[in-house]
Coordinates of C-alpha atoms in Angstrom, one line a residue:
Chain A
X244 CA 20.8 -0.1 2.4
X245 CA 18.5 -1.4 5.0
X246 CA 15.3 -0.3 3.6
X247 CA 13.6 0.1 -0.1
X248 CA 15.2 3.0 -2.4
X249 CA 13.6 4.6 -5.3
X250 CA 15.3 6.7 -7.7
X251 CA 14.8 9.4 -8.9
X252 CA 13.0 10.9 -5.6
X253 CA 11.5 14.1 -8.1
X254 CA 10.8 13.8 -11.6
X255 CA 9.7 16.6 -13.9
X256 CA 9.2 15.7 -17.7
X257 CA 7.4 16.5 -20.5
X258 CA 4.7 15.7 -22.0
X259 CA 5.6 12.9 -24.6
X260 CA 8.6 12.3 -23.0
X261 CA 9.6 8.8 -21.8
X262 CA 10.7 7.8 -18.0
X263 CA 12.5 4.8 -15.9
X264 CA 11.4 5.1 -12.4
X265 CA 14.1 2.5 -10.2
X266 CA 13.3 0.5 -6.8
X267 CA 15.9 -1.3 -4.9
X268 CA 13.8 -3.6 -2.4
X269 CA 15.8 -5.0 0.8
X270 CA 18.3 -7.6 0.2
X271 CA 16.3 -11.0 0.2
X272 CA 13.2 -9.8 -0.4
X273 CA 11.3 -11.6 -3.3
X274 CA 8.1 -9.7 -3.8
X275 CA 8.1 -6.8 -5.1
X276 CA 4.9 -4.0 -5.5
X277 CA 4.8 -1.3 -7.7
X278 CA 1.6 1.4 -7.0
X279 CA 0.9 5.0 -7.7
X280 CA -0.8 7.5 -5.5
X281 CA -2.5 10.6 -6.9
X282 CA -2.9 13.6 -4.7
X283 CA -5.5 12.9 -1.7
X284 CA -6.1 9.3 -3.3
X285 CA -5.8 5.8 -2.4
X286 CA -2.9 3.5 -4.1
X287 CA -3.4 2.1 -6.7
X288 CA -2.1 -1.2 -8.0
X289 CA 0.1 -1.5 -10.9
X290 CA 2.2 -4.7 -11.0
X291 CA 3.0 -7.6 -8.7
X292 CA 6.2 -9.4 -9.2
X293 CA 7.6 -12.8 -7.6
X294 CA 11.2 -13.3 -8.3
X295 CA 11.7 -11.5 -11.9
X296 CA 8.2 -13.0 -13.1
X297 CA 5.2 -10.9 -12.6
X298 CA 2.1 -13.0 -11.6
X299 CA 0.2 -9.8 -12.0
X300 CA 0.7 -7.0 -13.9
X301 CA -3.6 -6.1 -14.1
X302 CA -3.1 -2.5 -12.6
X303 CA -0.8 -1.2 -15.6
X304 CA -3.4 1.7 -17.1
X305 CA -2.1 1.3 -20.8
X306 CA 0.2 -0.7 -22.7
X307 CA 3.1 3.2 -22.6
X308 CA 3.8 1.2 -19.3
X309 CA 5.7 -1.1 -18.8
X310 CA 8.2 -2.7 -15.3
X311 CA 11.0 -5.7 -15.6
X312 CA 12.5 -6.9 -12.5
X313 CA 16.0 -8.4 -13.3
X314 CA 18.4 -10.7 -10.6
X315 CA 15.3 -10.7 -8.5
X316 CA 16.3 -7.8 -7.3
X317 CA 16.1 -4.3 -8.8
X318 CA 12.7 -3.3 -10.8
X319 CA 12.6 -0.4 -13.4
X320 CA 9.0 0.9 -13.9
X321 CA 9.1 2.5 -17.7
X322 CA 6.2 4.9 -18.5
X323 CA 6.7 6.0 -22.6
X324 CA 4.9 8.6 -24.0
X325 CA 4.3 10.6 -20.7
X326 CA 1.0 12.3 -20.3
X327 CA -0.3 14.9 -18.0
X328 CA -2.5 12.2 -16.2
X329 CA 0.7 10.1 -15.3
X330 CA 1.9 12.5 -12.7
X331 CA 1.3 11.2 -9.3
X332 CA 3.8 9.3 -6.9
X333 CA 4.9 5.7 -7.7
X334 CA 5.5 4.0 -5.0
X335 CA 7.4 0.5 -4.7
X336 CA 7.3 -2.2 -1.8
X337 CA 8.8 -5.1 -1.6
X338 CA 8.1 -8.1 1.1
X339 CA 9.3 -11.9 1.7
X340 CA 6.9 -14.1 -0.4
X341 CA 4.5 -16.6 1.6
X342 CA 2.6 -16.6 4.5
X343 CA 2.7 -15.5 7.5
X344 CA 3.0 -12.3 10.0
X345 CA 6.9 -11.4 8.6
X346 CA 5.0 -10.9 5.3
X347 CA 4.9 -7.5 5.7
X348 CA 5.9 -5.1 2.9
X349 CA 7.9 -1.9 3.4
X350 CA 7.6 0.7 0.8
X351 CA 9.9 2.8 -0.4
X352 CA 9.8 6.9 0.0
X353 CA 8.2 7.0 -3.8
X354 CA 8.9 8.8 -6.4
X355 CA 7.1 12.4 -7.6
X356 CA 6.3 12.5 -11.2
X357 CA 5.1 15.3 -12.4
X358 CA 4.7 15.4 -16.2
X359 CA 4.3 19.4 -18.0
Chain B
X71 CA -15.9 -6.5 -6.0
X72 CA -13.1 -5.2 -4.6
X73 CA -10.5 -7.6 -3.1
X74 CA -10.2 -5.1 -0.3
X75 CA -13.0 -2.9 0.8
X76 CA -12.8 0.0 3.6
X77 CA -15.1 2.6 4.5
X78 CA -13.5 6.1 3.1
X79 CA -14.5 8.0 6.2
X80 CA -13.3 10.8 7.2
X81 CA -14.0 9.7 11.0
X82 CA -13.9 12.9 13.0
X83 CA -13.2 12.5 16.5
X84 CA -12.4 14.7 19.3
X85 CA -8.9 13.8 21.7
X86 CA -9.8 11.1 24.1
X87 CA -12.4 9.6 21.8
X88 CA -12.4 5.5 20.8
X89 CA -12.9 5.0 17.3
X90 CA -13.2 2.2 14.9
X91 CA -13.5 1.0 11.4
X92 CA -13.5 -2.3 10.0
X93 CA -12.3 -3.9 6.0
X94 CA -13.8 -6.6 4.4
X95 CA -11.8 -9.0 2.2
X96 CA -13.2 -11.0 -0.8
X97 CA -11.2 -14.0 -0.7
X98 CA -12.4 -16.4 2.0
X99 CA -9.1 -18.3 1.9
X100 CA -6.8 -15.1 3.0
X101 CA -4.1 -15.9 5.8
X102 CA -2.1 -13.2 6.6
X103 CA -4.3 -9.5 7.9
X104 CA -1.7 -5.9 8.2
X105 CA -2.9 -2.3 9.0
X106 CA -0.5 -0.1 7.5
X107 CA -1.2 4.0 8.3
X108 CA -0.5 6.9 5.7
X109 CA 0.5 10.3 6.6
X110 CA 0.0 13.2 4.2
X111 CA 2.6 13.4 1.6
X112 CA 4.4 9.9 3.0
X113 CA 4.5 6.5 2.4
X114 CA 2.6 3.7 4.1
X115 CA 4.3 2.1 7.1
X116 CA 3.0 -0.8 9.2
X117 CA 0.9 -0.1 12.2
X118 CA 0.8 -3.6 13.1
X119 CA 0.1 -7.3 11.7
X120 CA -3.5 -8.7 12.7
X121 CA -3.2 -11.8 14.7
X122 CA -6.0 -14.5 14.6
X123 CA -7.1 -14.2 18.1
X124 CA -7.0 -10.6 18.1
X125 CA -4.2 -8.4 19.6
X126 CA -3.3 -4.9 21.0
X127 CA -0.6 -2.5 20.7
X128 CA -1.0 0.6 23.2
X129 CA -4.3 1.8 22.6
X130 CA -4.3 -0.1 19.5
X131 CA -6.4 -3.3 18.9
X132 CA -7.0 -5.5 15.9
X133 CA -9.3 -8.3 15.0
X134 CA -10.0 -10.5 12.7
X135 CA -13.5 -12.5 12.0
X136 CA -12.8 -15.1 9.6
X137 CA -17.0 -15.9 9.4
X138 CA -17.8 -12.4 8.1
X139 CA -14.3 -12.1 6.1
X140 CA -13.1 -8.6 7.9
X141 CA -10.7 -7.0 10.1
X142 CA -11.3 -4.4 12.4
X143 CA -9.0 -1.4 14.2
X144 CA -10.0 0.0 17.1
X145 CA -8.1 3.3 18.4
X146 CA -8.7 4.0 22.6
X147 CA -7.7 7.6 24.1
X148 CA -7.2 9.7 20.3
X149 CA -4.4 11.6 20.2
X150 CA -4.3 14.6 17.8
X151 CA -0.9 12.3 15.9
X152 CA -2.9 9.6 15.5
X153 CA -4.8 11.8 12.3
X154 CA -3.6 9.2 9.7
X155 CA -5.0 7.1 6.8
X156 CA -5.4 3.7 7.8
X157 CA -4.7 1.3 5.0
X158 CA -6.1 -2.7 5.6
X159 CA -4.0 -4.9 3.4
X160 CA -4.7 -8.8 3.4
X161 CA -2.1 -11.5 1.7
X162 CA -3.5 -13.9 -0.7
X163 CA -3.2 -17.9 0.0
X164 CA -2.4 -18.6 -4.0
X165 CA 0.1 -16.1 -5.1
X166 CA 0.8 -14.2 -1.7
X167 CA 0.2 -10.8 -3.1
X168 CA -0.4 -8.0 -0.7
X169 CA -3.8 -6.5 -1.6
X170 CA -4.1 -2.9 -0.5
X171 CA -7.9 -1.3 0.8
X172 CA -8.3 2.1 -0.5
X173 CA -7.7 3.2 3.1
X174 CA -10.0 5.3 6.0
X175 CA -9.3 8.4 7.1
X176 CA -9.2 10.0 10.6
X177 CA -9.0 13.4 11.9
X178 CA -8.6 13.5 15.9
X179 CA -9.5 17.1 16.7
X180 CA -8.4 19.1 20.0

């Protein structure tokens, strides 16, 4: 497809439960952002990676999460142990690495996790 | 400090109003400058890129002062569609990661 995907677009779990959240950035693209939005907040970081390394991964909240990135391509954000205070959206982004006005990243439409 | 710092707002203005907010960024060596807008329930899409000179788009203009490390939007003739969240997002020289500002809110008002 032309733009960024995310799977699943809903998610409803429960409590303890574990998830895979999936992003599919645009062909080429070798950055790739994962952040989560609560309701009426501001995003916030989780993990940067460049090709299938991750230069920063300082915004995961707890070691239950956890994201691989594998053919510098697709990503899989895992959250284990689901709590109540994981729901939010997760959104992904991905953008050409370097400098430069084309830098720009286009997210994907996110995915709603809502944990019960 | 935060990487990317924005007033929170909300900036109320009434249809036909100018507004403007700025975001200051940490890291004096910074290249690239965005402003992405958020609406309710949606994800963030670019607005437009920040250019070093300063640019407009519409009634839209950026600018960027490199001496006081901040970028500024200004918004001419509100319209009511233009009630958004306005996200600053700045690229890093060293790693090129896109650092997000918590965003600023406007409400244009009839």
């Amino acid at each position: 497809g032309a733009g960024v995907s995310q799977s699943p677009s809903n998610k409803v779990t429960e409590k303890g439960k574990d998830v895979e959240l999936r992003c599919d950035p645009i062909s080429g693209h070798t950055a790739l952002y994962w952040y989560r939005q609560s309701l009426g907040q501001g995003l916030e970081f989780l993990i940067y990676f460049q090709g299938n390394s991750a230069p920063d991964k300082s915004g995961l909240p707890s070691d239950r999460f956890s994201a691989e990135r594998t053919g510098g391509s697709v990503s899989t954000l895992t959250i284990q142990r689901t709590q109540q205070e994981d729901s939010a959206v997760y959104l992904c982004a991905s953008s050409l690495a370097g400098e430069g006005l084309d830098t720009e990243a286009f997210f994907g439409q996110g995915t709603r996790l809502t944990v019960v | 400090r935060k990487e990317v710092e924005q007033d929170p707002g909300p900036f109320n203005v009434p249809e036909g109003a100018t507004v403007a907010f700025n975001c200051t960024y940490s890291n004096s060596a910074s290249q690239s400058f965005f402003w992405y807008r958020q609406d309710c329930r949606k994800e963030p899409k670019l607005l437009m890129s920040v250019y070093s000179s300063g640019n407009e788009d519409g009634r839209f203009t950026a600018q960027l002062n490199r001496a006081s490390q901040y970028i500024s939007l200004l918004i001419r003739d509100s319209k009511l569609s233009d009630s958004a969240t306005y996200l600053c997002v700045v690229i890093g020289s060293n790693d090129y990661k896109l650092s997000f500002g918590a965003g600023t809110t406007v409400t244009v008002r009839a």
